[in-house]
Amino acid sequence: MGIKVCKFGGSSVADVIQLKKTKEIVLADASRRFVVVSAPGKRFDGDTKITDLLYLCKTHAEHGLPWDQLFDVVVDRFVAVSHKLGLDDTLDEHFDKIRKNLETGCSSDYIASRGEYLNGVLIAALLGFDFVDPQEYILFGKRGELLIEETDKALSQELEKHENAVIPGFYGSDIKTGQVVTFSRGGSDVTGALVARAVGADVYENWTDVSGFLMADPRIVENPKPIRSISYKELRELSYMGASVLHDEAIYPARVADIPINIRNTNRPDDEGTYITAHHDPNSEEIVTGIAGSKDFTVIAIYKSLMSTGKGFVRKVLSILEDYDINFEHLPSGIDTLSVVVSNEYISENLDKVICAIKQQLSPDSIDVYKDIALIATVGQGMTRERGVSAKLFTALAEADVNVRMIDQGSSEMNIIVGVENADFERAIRAIYQAFSNASKE
Ligand code: ASP
C-alpha cells in the first residue's frame, strides 16, 4: 500500500463541521498516513483567521496594550471545538504555556505558529494519530532560509518511527537557536510538500475549498472547465502570469521527489481535483491547459536604424534596467526595434530616469512608451507541434475586436503570450477560452 500525505488548509479545519469532514476523508483511506494541518481559517465572510488573531496579540503585547482578551478569543474558539468533539481539556496545558510565553515576550513567529500547533494537537487526538512537532525537524538557516536537505533528513528520520502522524504546518525552527521560524503566509503548503518528500509519498493531497484549478479565472469566464492534469512547468507559467495557485516553494520538494500533487475539495471529496505532475500527460487531449494574465505593464519600444548590425545594444538596455533594479518580463525584438515589457509596479517611479538613460547612452531614433498593457498567457504542453494553434488564437482575438499589441512565444512552444490594452483584457481572455475550451488534438 502506498503512502498519501494530506494537507488540510484553514477552511478545511475551521470548525467542527469541517473537522468532521476532514476526519472522514483521512479515515476513509488507510494510506492517508500523514496529515499536515493549517490553523483554523475563516468560518464565514468577515470572520478572522486564528493566525491573524495571534499576530494581533503580539502587536498589542509589543505596544504595551492589553492582549489577554484577544487571546481569550483564540482560546474560546479552540475550547468550543474541543468540547463539541468530546476532546475537552486536550489543549488546556498548551494554552497556559502560550499565555506565559506571551507575558515574557515571545517572538512573533512563535505566537503566529501556535494556531497550527494547537490545531495539530487537537486533530491528532481526533484521529488517534501521533502528534509530531515540526519545530525540531523543519530547519531554517540564519537568514530565515529553509534548509531543504537538512530538513528532509531530519524529518524522514523522525517520521519513519510513526505509522500515522499529524504535523502542524507553517513552521519549523532555526537550526542553531532552536527558536520557532515560520514560512511566509500560506506556508503550510510547503510543510505538506516537505512531509511528502520525507516519507516518499505516492501522492501529496492538498485539501482546500475548491476542486482544483480552473482553466481560466471564474471572475472573468463563466463556469470555466476544471483542469484535470497539469505539469509543474505549465503551472509555473500560469502562476507567474497571475493565476493564484500553490505557494511557489511548495512545488519544489514535491517536484524534486517526483511526487504528484492532487488539489482536492474537502467539501466535495468525490471530485477528482487537479493532478500536478512532473510530466505532461501524453494521453491528454487538451491543447490548452489554462489561460492566465495580468494587467498593468509598460512597453518601452526603442527604434534605431541598423540596431541589428551594432553590438551590445540589448546588453546596454538591460544594464540600465538593472541599475534601477527593474525586472523585465519580455523582450520582443525586430530588425531595428527592441521592446522591453516591464510591470508598472517596478518601473512607475523610475520610468523617466530609464528613458533618459536609454536616450543618453544609446541615442535611439525614437522611443515610445505604451502604458496600460495587459499580458495574457495561453499555456499548454499540448500546443507543442500542434498545427493551427496560433491561427486559432489570433482569429479568436480578431473576431472579438481585440487589438494585439505584442506577441511572444517561447521556443518551448508551451505558451503564447499576447499583450493587449488593459481595457481589452477580459474580452481577450473570454475569446481565447471560447476558442480552446472544447478544442482537442487532431
Ligand atoms: N495559518 C497560516 C496563514 O494563515 C499558514 C497557512 O494556513 O498555510 O497564513
GROMACS .gro file of C-alpha atoms and ligand atoms in nm:
model
  451
    1MET     CA    1   0.000   0.000   0.000
    2GLY     CA    2   0.133   0.341  -0.092
    3ILE     CA    3   0.154   0.647   0.130
    4LYS     CA    4  -0.056   0.958   0.091
    5VAL     CA    5   0.026   1.283   0.266
    6CYS     CA    6  -0.277   1.507   0.314
    7LYS     CA    7  -0.255   1.875   0.391
    8PHE     CA    8  -0.573   2.044   0.507
    9GLY     CA    9  -0.592   2.421   0.464
   10GLY     CA   10  -0.750   2.672   0.703
   11SER     CA   11  -1.103   2.643   0.565
   12SER     CA   12  -1.094   2.262   0.592
   13VAL     CA   13  -1.022   2.279   0.965
   14ALA     CA   14  -1.207   2.598   1.057
   15ASP     CA   15  -1.487   2.449   1.270
   16VAL     CA   16  -1.645   2.127   1.391
   17ILE     CA   17  -1.837   2.060   1.069
   18GLN     CA   18  -1.520   2.092   0.864
   19LEU     CA   19  -1.315   1.887   1.111
   20LYS     CA   20  -1.566   1.604   1.085
   21LYS     CA   21  -1.531   1.607   0.706
   22THR     CA   22  -1.154   1.606   0.745
   23LYS     CA   23  -1.170   1.309   0.979
   24GLU     CA   24  -1.393   1.116   0.741
   25ILE     CA   25  -1.160   1.183   0.448
   26VAL     CA   26  -0.848   1.072   0.637
   27LEU     CA   27  -1.001   0.761   0.787
   28ALA     CA   28  -1.163   0.655   0.458
   29ASP     CA   29  -0.824   0.556   0.318
   30ALA     CA   30  -0.561   0.376   0.528
   31SER     CA   31  -0.283   0.503   0.304
   32ARG     CA   32  -0.354   0.858   0.428
   33ARG     CA   33  -0.094   0.814   0.700
   34PHE     CA   34   0.047   1.164   0.741
   35VAL     CA   35  -0.169   1.471   0.788
   36VAL     CA   36  -0.048   1.831   0.782
   37VAL     CA   37  -0.282   2.097   0.917
   38SER     CA   38  -0.320   2.472   0.896
   39ALA     CA   39  -0.456   2.686   1.178
   40PRO     CA   40  -0.835   2.732   1.176
   41GLY     CA   41  -0.924   2.971   0.896
   42LYS     CA   42  -1.233   3.181   0.831
   43ARG     CA   43  -1.569   3.016   0.901
   44PHE     CA   44  -1.768   3.276   0.712
   45ASP     CA   45  -1.712   3.601   0.520
   46GLY     CA   46  -1.584   3.865   0.757
   47ASP     CA   47  -1.455   3.610   1.010
   48THR     CA   48  -1.095   3.635   1.133
   49LYS     CA   49  -0.833   3.365   1.087
   50ILE     CA   50  -0.673   3.235   1.405
   51THR     CA   51  -0.329   3.324   1.265
   52ASP     CA   52  -0.437   3.687   1.224
   53LEU     CA   53  -0.568   3.699   1.581
   54LEU     CA   54  -0.238   3.562   1.707
   55TYR     CA   55  -0.036   3.822   1.516
   56LEU     CA   56  -0.266   4.082   1.666
   57CYS     CA   57  -0.197   3.956   2.020
   58LYS     CA   58   0.172   4.002   1.955
   59THR     CA   59   0.130   4.354   1.815
   60HIS     CA   60  -0.073   4.450   2.121
   61ALA     CA   61   0.185   4.299   2.356
   62GLU     CA   62   0.465   4.488   2.177
   63HIS     CA   63   0.283   4.817   2.218
   64GLY     CA   64   0.210   4.757   2.584
   65LEU     CA   65  -0.163   4.717   2.510
   66PRO     CA   66  -0.376   4.450   2.677
   67TRP     CA   67  -0.379   4.132   2.468
   68ASP     CA   68  -0.546   3.885   2.703
   69GLN     CA   69  -0.898   3.937   2.571
   70LEU     CA   70  -0.776   3.881   2.218
   71PHE     CA   71  -0.602   3.565   2.326
   72ASP     CA   72  -0.924   3.459   2.500
   73VAL     CA   73  -1.099   3.475   2.161
   74VAL     CA   74  -0.845   3.225   2.027
   75VAL     CA   75  -0.881   3.003   2.332
   76ASP     CA   76  -1.262   3.016   2.319
   77ARG     CA   77  -1.265   2.904   1.958
   78PHE     CA   78  -1.048   2.603   2.032
   79VAL     CA   79  -1.236   2.521   2.353
   80ALA     CA   80  -1.573   2.525   2.178
   81VAL     CA   81  -1.446   2.293   1.907
   82SER     CA   82  -1.271   2.056   2.151
   83HIS     CA   83  -1.589   2.037   2.356
   84LYS     CA   84  -1.809   1.952   2.060
   85LEU     CA   85  -1.565   1.685   1.954
   86GLY     CA   86  -1.564   1.532   2.303
   87LEU     CA   87  -1.198   1.626   2.347
   88ASP     CA   88  -1.232   1.866   2.644
   89ASP     CA   89  -0.910   1.954   2.827
   90THR     CA   90  -0.687   1.837   2.541
   91LEU     CA   91  -0.542   2.182   2.494
   92ASP     CA   92  -0.554   2.333   2.846
   93GLU     CA   93  -0.187   2.292   2.938
   94HIS     CA   94  -0.086   2.431   2.597
   95PHE     CA   95  -0.296   2.747   2.642
   96ASP     CA   96  -0.126   2.813   2.976
   97LYS     CA   97   0.217   2.777   2.827
   98ILE     CA   98   0.144   3.008   2.534
   99ARG     CA   99  -0.004   3.268   2.768
  100LYS     CA  100   0.311   3.258   2.982
  101ASN     CA  101   0.532   3.294   2.677
  102LEU     CA  102   0.331   3.594   2.561
  103GLU     CA  103   0.375   3.753   2.904
  104THR     CA  104   0.750   3.706   2.899
  105GLY     CA  105   0.791   3.835   2.542
  106CYS     CA  106   0.798   3.561   2.279
  107SER     CA  107   0.877   3.615   1.911
  108SER     CA  108   0.618   3.700   1.650
  109ASP     CA  109   0.697   3.374   1.463
  110TYR     CA  110   0.640   3.172   1.779
  111ILE     CA  111   0.300   3.319   1.852
  112ALA     CA  112   0.189   3.303   1.486
  113SER     CA  113   0.276   2.934   1.474
  114ARG     CA  114   0.058   2.843   1.772
  115GLY     CA  115  -0.260   2.823   1.564
  116GLU     CA  116  -0.112   2.533   1.369
  117TYR     CA  117   0.039   2.385   1.685
  118LEU     CA  118  -0.288   2.380   1.880
  119ASN     CA  119  -0.483   2.254   1.581
  120GLY     CA  120  -0.225   1.981   1.528
  121VAL     CA  121  -0.257   1.858   1.887
  122LEU     CA  122  -0.635   1.862   1.862
  123ILE     CA  123  -0.658   1.686   1.526
  124ALA     CA  124  -0.405   1.421   1.631
  125ALA     CA  125  -0.637   1.343   1.925
  126LEU     CA  126  -0.940   1.344   1.693
  127LEU     CA  127  -0.783   1.098   1.451
  128GLY     CA  128  -0.599   0.889   1.709
  129PHE     CA  129  -0.269   0.968   1.529
  130ASP     CA  130   0.067   1.062   1.683
  131PHE     CA  131   0.149   1.431   1.709
  132VAL     CA  132   0.484   1.536   1.563
  133ASP     CA  133   0.601   1.890   1.633
  134PRO     CA  134   0.793   2.016   1.326
  135GLN     CA  135   0.994   2.258   1.540
  136GLU     CA  136   1.275   2.005   1.567
  137TYR     CA  137   1.268   1.877   1.211
  138ILE     CA  138   1.190   2.162   0.973
  139LEU     CA  139   1.508   2.364   0.979
  140PHE     CA  140   1.596   2.718   0.877
  141GLY     CA  141   1.932   2.892   0.833
  142LYS     CA  142   2.040   3.221   0.984
  143ARG     CA  143   1.881   3.434   0.713
  144GLY     CA  144   1.550   3.258   0.761
  145GLU     CA  145   1.602   3.038   0.453
  146LEU     CA  146   1.466   2.685   0.457
  147LEU     CA  147   1.744   2.426   0.479
  148ILE     CA  148   1.580   2.183   0.248
  149GLU     CA  149   1.822   1.890   0.259
  150GLU     CA  150   1.880   1.908   0.636
  151THR     CA  151   1.503   1.920   0.679
  152ASP     CA  152   1.450   1.622   0.454
  153LYS     CA  153   1.697   1.416   0.655
  154ALA     CA  154   1.566   1.514   0.998
  155LEU     CA  155   1.202   1.481   0.901
  156SER     CA  156   1.235   1.144   0.732
  157GLN     CA  157   1.429   1.001   1.027
  158GLU     CA  158   1.154   1.110   1.262
  159LEU     CA  159   0.853   1.015   1.052
  160GLU     CA  160   0.991   0.667   0.991
  161LYS     CA  161   0.910   0.599   1.356
  162HIS     CA  162   0.539   0.671   1.312
  163GLU     CA  163   0.270   0.464   1.147
  164ASN     CA  164   0.040   0.768   1.142
  165ALA     CA  165   0.104   1.127   1.242
  166VAL     CA  166  -0.039   1.477   1.239
  167ILE     CA  167   0.217   1.750   1.175
  168PRO     CA  168   0.127   2.120   1.215
  169GLY     CA  169   0.206   2.326   0.905
  170PHE     CA  170   0.367   2.669   0.867
  171TYR     CA  171   0.672   2.649   1.096
  172GLY     CA  172   0.999   2.490   1.197
  173SER     CA  173   1.296   2.635   1.377
  174ASP     CA  174   1.634   2.798   1.341
  175ILE     CA  175   1.892   2.521   1.316
  176LYS     CA  176   2.128   2.696   1.559
  177THR     CA  177   1.899   2.853   1.818
  178GLY     CA  178   1.602   2.616   1.801
  179GLN     CA  179   1.367   2.920   1.802
  180VAL     CA  180   1.046   2.892   1.602
  181VAL     CA  181   1.065   3.023   1.243
  182THR     CA  182   0.758   3.044   1.020
  183PHE     CA  183   0.725   3.032   0.643
  184SER     CA  184   0.554   3.321   0.471
  185ARG     CA  185   0.173   3.329   0.487
  186GLY     CA  186   0.005   3.021   0.345
  187GLY     CA  187   0.321   2.825   0.423
  188SER     CA  188   0.151   2.506   0.541
  189ASP     CA  189   0.154   2.405   0.175
  190VAL     CA  190   0.533   2.392   0.199
  191THR     CA  191   0.519   2.176   0.512
  192GLY     CA  192   0.291   1.934   0.327
  193ALA     CA  193   0.536   1.906   0.039
  194LEU     CA  194   0.832   1.856   0.275
  195VAL     CA  195   0.648   1.580   0.459
  196ALA     CA  196   0.551   1.416   0.129
  197ARG     CA  197   0.913   1.411   0.020
  198ALA     CA  198   1.040   1.291   0.360
  199VAL     CA  199   0.811   0.989   0.367
  200GLY     CA  200   0.843   0.916  -0.006
  201ALA     CA  201   0.470   0.964  -0.059
  202ASP     CA  202   0.299   0.839  -0.373
  203VAL     CA  203   0.085   1.147  -0.377
  204TYR     CA  204   0.061   1.476  -0.189
  205GLU     CA  205  -0.308   1.559  -0.146
  206ASN     CA  206  -0.367   1.926  -0.084
  207TRP     CA  207  -0.723   1.961   0.053
  208THR     CA  208  -0.882   2.301   0.020
  209ASP     CA  209  -1.219   2.455  -0.067
  210VAL     CA  210  -1.204   2.427  -0.446
  211SER     CA  211  -1.199   2.120  -0.668
  212GLY     CA  212  -0.862   2.202  -0.820
  213PHE     CA  213  -0.758   2.463  -1.073
  214LEU     CA  214  -0.981   2.608  -1.338
  215MET     CA  215  -0.887   2.675  -1.699
  216ALA     CA  216  -0.945   3.047  -1.653
  217ASP     CA  217  -1.031   3.294  -1.380
  218PRO     CA  218  -1.401   3.240  -1.287
  219ARG     CA  219  -1.437   3.613  -1.225
  220ILE     CA  220  -1.379   3.663  -1.597
  221VAL     CA  221  -1.508   3.345  -1.761
  222GLU     CA  222  -1.839   3.200  -1.655
  223ASN     CA  223  -1.809   2.848  -1.522
  224PRO     CA  224  -1.464   2.763  -1.661
  225LYS     CA  225  -1.371   2.396  -1.705
  226PRO     CA  226  -1.159   2.237  -1.432
  227ILE     CA  227  -0.804   2.135  -1.515
  228ARG     CA  228  -0.768   1.760  -1.461
  229SER     CA  229  -0.394   1.742  -1.501
  230ILE     CA  230  -0.118   1.999  -1.530
  231SER     CA  231   0.260   1.970  -1.538
  232TYR     CA  232   0.484   2.164  -1.299
  233LYS     CA  233   0.614   2.366  -1.594
  234GLU     CA  234   0.267   2.466  -1.708
  235LEU     CA  235   0.172   2.553  -1.353
  236ARG     CA  236   0.476   2.774  -1.319
  237GLU     CA  237   0.379   2.963  -1.636
  238LEU     CA  238   0.023   3.011  -1.518
  239SER     CA  239   0.109   3.114  -1.165
  240TYR     CA  240   0.373   3.355  -1.292
  241MET     CA  241   0.105   3.515  -1.503
  242GLY     CA  242  -0.121   3.572  -1.208
  243ALA     CA  243  -0.325   3.254  -1.162
  244SER     CA  244  -0.345   3.204  -0.788
  245VAL     CA  245  -0.219   2.858  -0.719
  246LEU     CA  246   0.006   2.691  -0.466
  247HIS     CA  247   0.278   2.855  -0.260
  248ASP     CA  248   0.577   2.854  -0.500
  249GLU     CA  249   0.811   2.691  -0.250
  250ALA     CA  250   0.555   2.412  -0.204
  251ILE     CA  251   0.611   2.282  -0.552
  252TYR     CA  252   0.985   2.232  -0.515
  253PRO     CA  253   1.012   1.946  -0.262
  254ALA     CA  254   0.737   1.753  -0.439
  255ARG     CA  255   0.892   1.821  -0.774
  256VAL     CA  256   1.245   1.704  -0.686
  257ALA     CA  257   1.099   1.383  -0.547
  258ASP     CA  258   0.866   1.343  -0.847
  259ILE     CA  259   0.557   1.329  -0.625
  260PRO     CA  260   0.229   1.429  -0.789
  261ILE     CA  261   0.025   1.692  -0.606
  262ASN     CA  262  -0.350   1.643  -0.607
  263ILE     CA  263  -0.559   1.951  -0.524
  264ARG     CA  264  -0.884   1.830  -0.365
  265ASN     CA  265  -1.200   1.982  -0.221
  266THR     CA  266  -1.286   1.893   0.141
  267ASN     CA  267  -1.648   1.989   0.072
  268ARG     CA  268  -1.671   1.766  -0.238
  269PRO     CA  269  -1.441   1.475  -0.162
  270ASP     CA  270  -1.564   1.273  -0.460
  271ASP     CA  271  -1.435   1.529  -0.709
  272GLU     CA  272  -1.106   1.416  -0.860
  273GLY     CA  273  -0.948   1.760  -0.838
  274THR     CA  274  -0.636   1.861  -1.029
  275TYR     CA  275  -0.319   1.650  -1.054
  276ILE     CA  276   0.007   1.838  -1.080
  277THR     CA  277   0.272   1.608  -1.223
  278ALA     CA  278   0.632   1.626  -1.341
  279HIS     CA  279   0.542   1.541  -1.697
  280HIS     CA  280   0.263   1.644  -1.922
  281ASP     CA  281   0.008   1.366  -1.951
  282PRO     CA  282   0.074   1.221  -2.302
  283ASN     CA  283  -0.284   1.092  -2.319
  284SER     CA  284  -0.433   1.433  -2.255
  285GLU     CA  285  -0.645   1.551  -2.544
  286GLU     CA  286  -0.632   1.913  -2.436
  287ILE     CA  287  -0.437   2.158  -2.648
  288VAL     CA  288  -0.454   2.440  -2.398
  289THR     CA  289  -0.429   2.368  -2.026
  290GLY     CA  290  -0.501   2.713  -1.891
  291ILE     CA  291  -0.521   3.084  -1.962
  292ALA     CA  292  -0.398   3.348  -1.720
  293GLY     CA  293  -0.284   3.703  -1.730
  294SER     CA  294  -0.248   4.033  -1.556
  295LYS     CA  295  -0.291   4.397  -1.628
  296ASP     CA  296  -0.067   4.699  -1.588
  297PHE     CA  297   0.252   4.654  -1.783
  298THR     CA  298   0.452   4.916  -1.969
  299VAL     CA  299   0.613   4.858  -2.308
  300ILE     CA  300   0.917   5.068  -2.396
  301ALA     CA  301   0.963   5.042  -2.773
  302ILE     CA  302   1.306   5.150  -2.895
  303TYR     CA  303   1.383   5.208  -3.261
  304LYS     CA  304   1.731   5.263  -3.401
  305SER     CA  305   1.824   5.208  -3.762
  306LEU     CA  306   2.096   4.947  -3.809
  307MET     CA  307   2.047   4.833  -3.447
  308SER     CA  308   2.093   4.475  -3.557
  309THR     CA  309   2.434   4.539  -3.708
  310GLY     CA  310   2.577   4.702  -3.393
  311LYS     CA  311   2.688   4.508  -3.090
  312GLY     CA  312   2.586   4.526  -2.726
  313PHE     CA  313   2.260   4.721  -2.777
  314VAL     CA  314   2.042   4.475  -2.586
  315ARG     CA  315   2.301   4.433  -2.313
  316LYS     CA  316   2.319   4.810  -2.258
  317VAL     CA  317   1.940   4.843  -2.236
  318LEU     CA  318   1.925   4.558  -1.985
  319SER     CA  319   2.205   4.702  -1.777
  320ILE     CA  320   2.013   5.029  -1.749
  321LEU     CA  321   1.717   4.831  -1.613
  322GLU     CA  322   1.950   4.651  -1.376
  323ASP     CA  323   2.087   4.983  -1.249
  324TYR     CA  324   1.733   5.071  -1.144
  325ASP     CA  325   1.666   4.723  -1.008
  326ILE     CA  326   1.386   4.660  -1.258
  327ASN     CA  327   1.290   4.308  -1.372
  328PHE     CA  328   1.177   4.277  -1.730
  329GLU     CA  329   0.907   4.034  -1.838
  330HIS     CA  330   0.959   4.008  -2.212
  331LEU     CA  331   1.192   4.138  -2.475
  332PRO     CA  332   1.032   4.111  -2.817
  333SER     CA  333   1.262   4.236  -3.091
  334GLY     CA  334   1.265   4.317  -3.462
  335ILE     CA  335   1.543   4.404  -3.706
  336ASP     CA  336   1.587   4.757  -3.579
  337THR     CA  337   1.348   4.756  -3.285
  338LEU     CA  338   1.362   4.632  -2.935
  339SER     CA  339   1.071   4.641  -2.692
  340VAL     CA  340   1.105   4.592  -2.322
  341VAL     CA  341   0.798   4.485  -2.130
  342VAL     CA  342   0.805   4.567  -1.759
  343SER     CA  343   0.549   4.564  -1.483
  344ASN     CA  344   0.419   4.910  -1.388
  345GLU     CA  345   0.476   4.812  -1.029
  346TYR     CA  346   0.853   4.803  -1.082
  347ILE     CA  347   0.903   5.089  -1.322
  348SER     CA  348   0.650   5.359  -1.248
  349GLU     CA  349   0.867   5.584  -1.033
  350ASN     CA  350   1.180   5.532  -1.243
  351LEU     CA  351   1.028   5.540  -1.591
  352ASP     CA  352   1.154   5.889  -1.678
  353LYS     CA  353   1.502   5.812  -1.550
  354VAL     CA  354   1.518   5.489  -1.750
  355ILE     CA  355   1.405   5.666  -2.070
  356CYS     CA  356   1.657   5.940  -2.011
  357ALA     CA  357   1.940   5.689  -1.961
  358ILE     CA  358   1.843   5.498  -2.278
  359LYS     CA  359   1.842   5.823  -2.477
  360GLN     CA  360   2.178   5.933  -2.338
  361GLN     CA  361   2.360   5.604  -2.367
  362LEU     CA  362   2.210   5.462  -2.687
  363SER     CA  363   2.086   5.760  -2.892
  364PRO     CA  364   1.786   5.577  -3.041
  365ASP     CA  365   1.598   5.726  -3.339
  366SER     CA  366   1.277   5.704  -3.141
  367ILE     CA  367   1.149   5.571  -2.819
  368ASP     CA  368   0.779   5.517  -2.746
  369VAL     CA  369   0.617   5.423  -2.422
  370TYR     CA  370   0.286   5.236  -2.404
  371LYS     CA  371   0.137   5.215  -2.060
  372ASP     CA  372  -0.169   5.015  -1.958
  373ILE     CA  373  -0.082   4.696  -2.137
  374ALA     CA  374  -0.214   4.361  -2.017
  375LEU     CA  375  -0.035   4.031  -2.079
  376ILE     CA  376  -0.220   3.706  -2.137
  377ALA     CA  377  -0.054   3.366  -2.142
  378THR     CA  378  -0.220   3.075  -2.317
  379VAL     CA  379  -0.041   2.773  -2.175
  380GLY     CA  380  -0.039   2.408  -2.269
  381GLN     CA  381   0.225   2.150  -2.349
  382GLY     CA  382  -0.040   2.003  -2.579
  383MET     CA  383   0.028   2.300  -2.812
  384THR     CA  384   0.375   2.171  -2.889
  385ARG     CA  385   0.394   2.075  -3.252
  386GLU     CA  386   0.016   2.107  -3.292
  387ARG     CA  387  -0.070   2.293  -3.613
  388GLY     CA  388  -0.305   2.588  -3.626
  389VAL     CA  389  -0.296   2.686  -3.259
  390SER     CA  390  -0.177   3.039  -3.312
  391ALA     CA  391  -0.409   3.083  -3.612
  392LYS     CA  392  -0.700   2.988  -3.392
  393LEU     CA  393  -0.589   3.215  -3.110
  394PHE     CA  394  -0.539   3.523  -3.325
  395THR     CA  395  -0.859   3.462  -3.519
  396ALA     CA  396  -1.048   3.448  -3.190
  397LEU     CA  397  -0.890   3.776  -3.080
  398ALA     CA  398  -0.961   3.945  -3.413
  399GLU     CA  399  -1.322   3.832  -3.406
  400ALA     CA  400  -1.356   3.973  -3.056
  401ASP     CA  401  -1.221   4.302  -3.191
  402VAL     CA  402  -0.911   4.290  -2.970
  403ASN     CA  403  -0.606   4.472  -3.096
  404VAL     CA  404  -0.295   4.264  -3.025
  405ARG     CA  405  -0.009   4.491  -2.921
  406MET     CA  406   0.262   4.235  -2.861
  407ILE     CA  407   0.326   3.866  -2.928
  408ASP     CA  408   0.581   3.639  -2.766
  409GLN     CA  409   0.616   3.265  -2.797
  410GLY     CA  410   0.888   3.078  -2.613
  411SER     CA  411   1.079   2.822  -2.816
  412SER     CA  412   0.936   2.553  -2.589
  413GLU     CA  413   0.609   2.622  -2.776
  414MET     CA  414   0.438   2.574  -2.442
  415ASN     CA  415   0.282   2.916  -2.427
  416ILE     CA  416   0.182   3.206  -2.639
  417ILE     CA  417   0.184   3.543  -2.471
  418VAL     CA  418  -0.005   3.835  -2.613
  419GLY     CA  419  -0.008   4.195  -2.499
  420VAL     CA  420  -0.337   4.378  -2.530
  421GLU     CA  421  -0.471   4.703  -2.393
  422ASN     CA  422  -0.586   4.683  -2.031
  423ALA     CA  423  -0.938   4.768  -2.146
  424ASP     CA  424  -0.946   4.461  -2.374
  425PHE     CA  425  -0.810   4.220  -2.112
  426GLU     CA  426  -1.130   4.044  -2.002
  427ARG     CA  427  -1.271   4.030  -2.357
  428ALA     CA  428  -0.949   3.876  -2.484
  429ILE     CA  429  -0.943   3.608  -2.212
  430ARG     CA  430  -1.304   3.516  -2.284
  431ALA     CA  431  -1.233   3.493  -2.657
  432ILE     CA  432  -0.930   3.267  -2.607
  433TYR     CA  433  -1.122   3.050  -2.362
  434GLN     CA  434  -1.411   3.010  -2.608
  435ALA     CA  435  -1.170   2.912  -2.882
  436PHE     CA  436  -0.991   2.642  -2.683
  437SER     CA  437  -1.217   2.515  -2.406
  438ASN     CA  438  -1.366   2.249  -2.629
  439ALA     CA  439  -1.075   2.202  -2.866
  440SER     CA  440  -0.885   1.875  -2.858
  441LYS     CA  441  -0.587   1.743  -3.052
  442GLU     CA  442  -0.634   1.617  -3.405
  443ASP     N1  443  -0.203   2.980   0.905
  443ASP     C1  444  -0.105   3.037   0.816
  443ASP     C2  445  -0.167   3.152   0.739
  443ASP     O1  446  -0.279   3.191   0.765
  443ASP     C3  447  -0.041   2.936   0.728
  443ASP     C4  448  -0.133   2.852   0.643
  443ASP     O2  449  -0.253   2.845   0.664
  443ASP     O3  450  -0.085   2.791   0.548
  443ASP     O4  451  -0.102   3.207   0.653
   0.00000   0.00000   0.00000
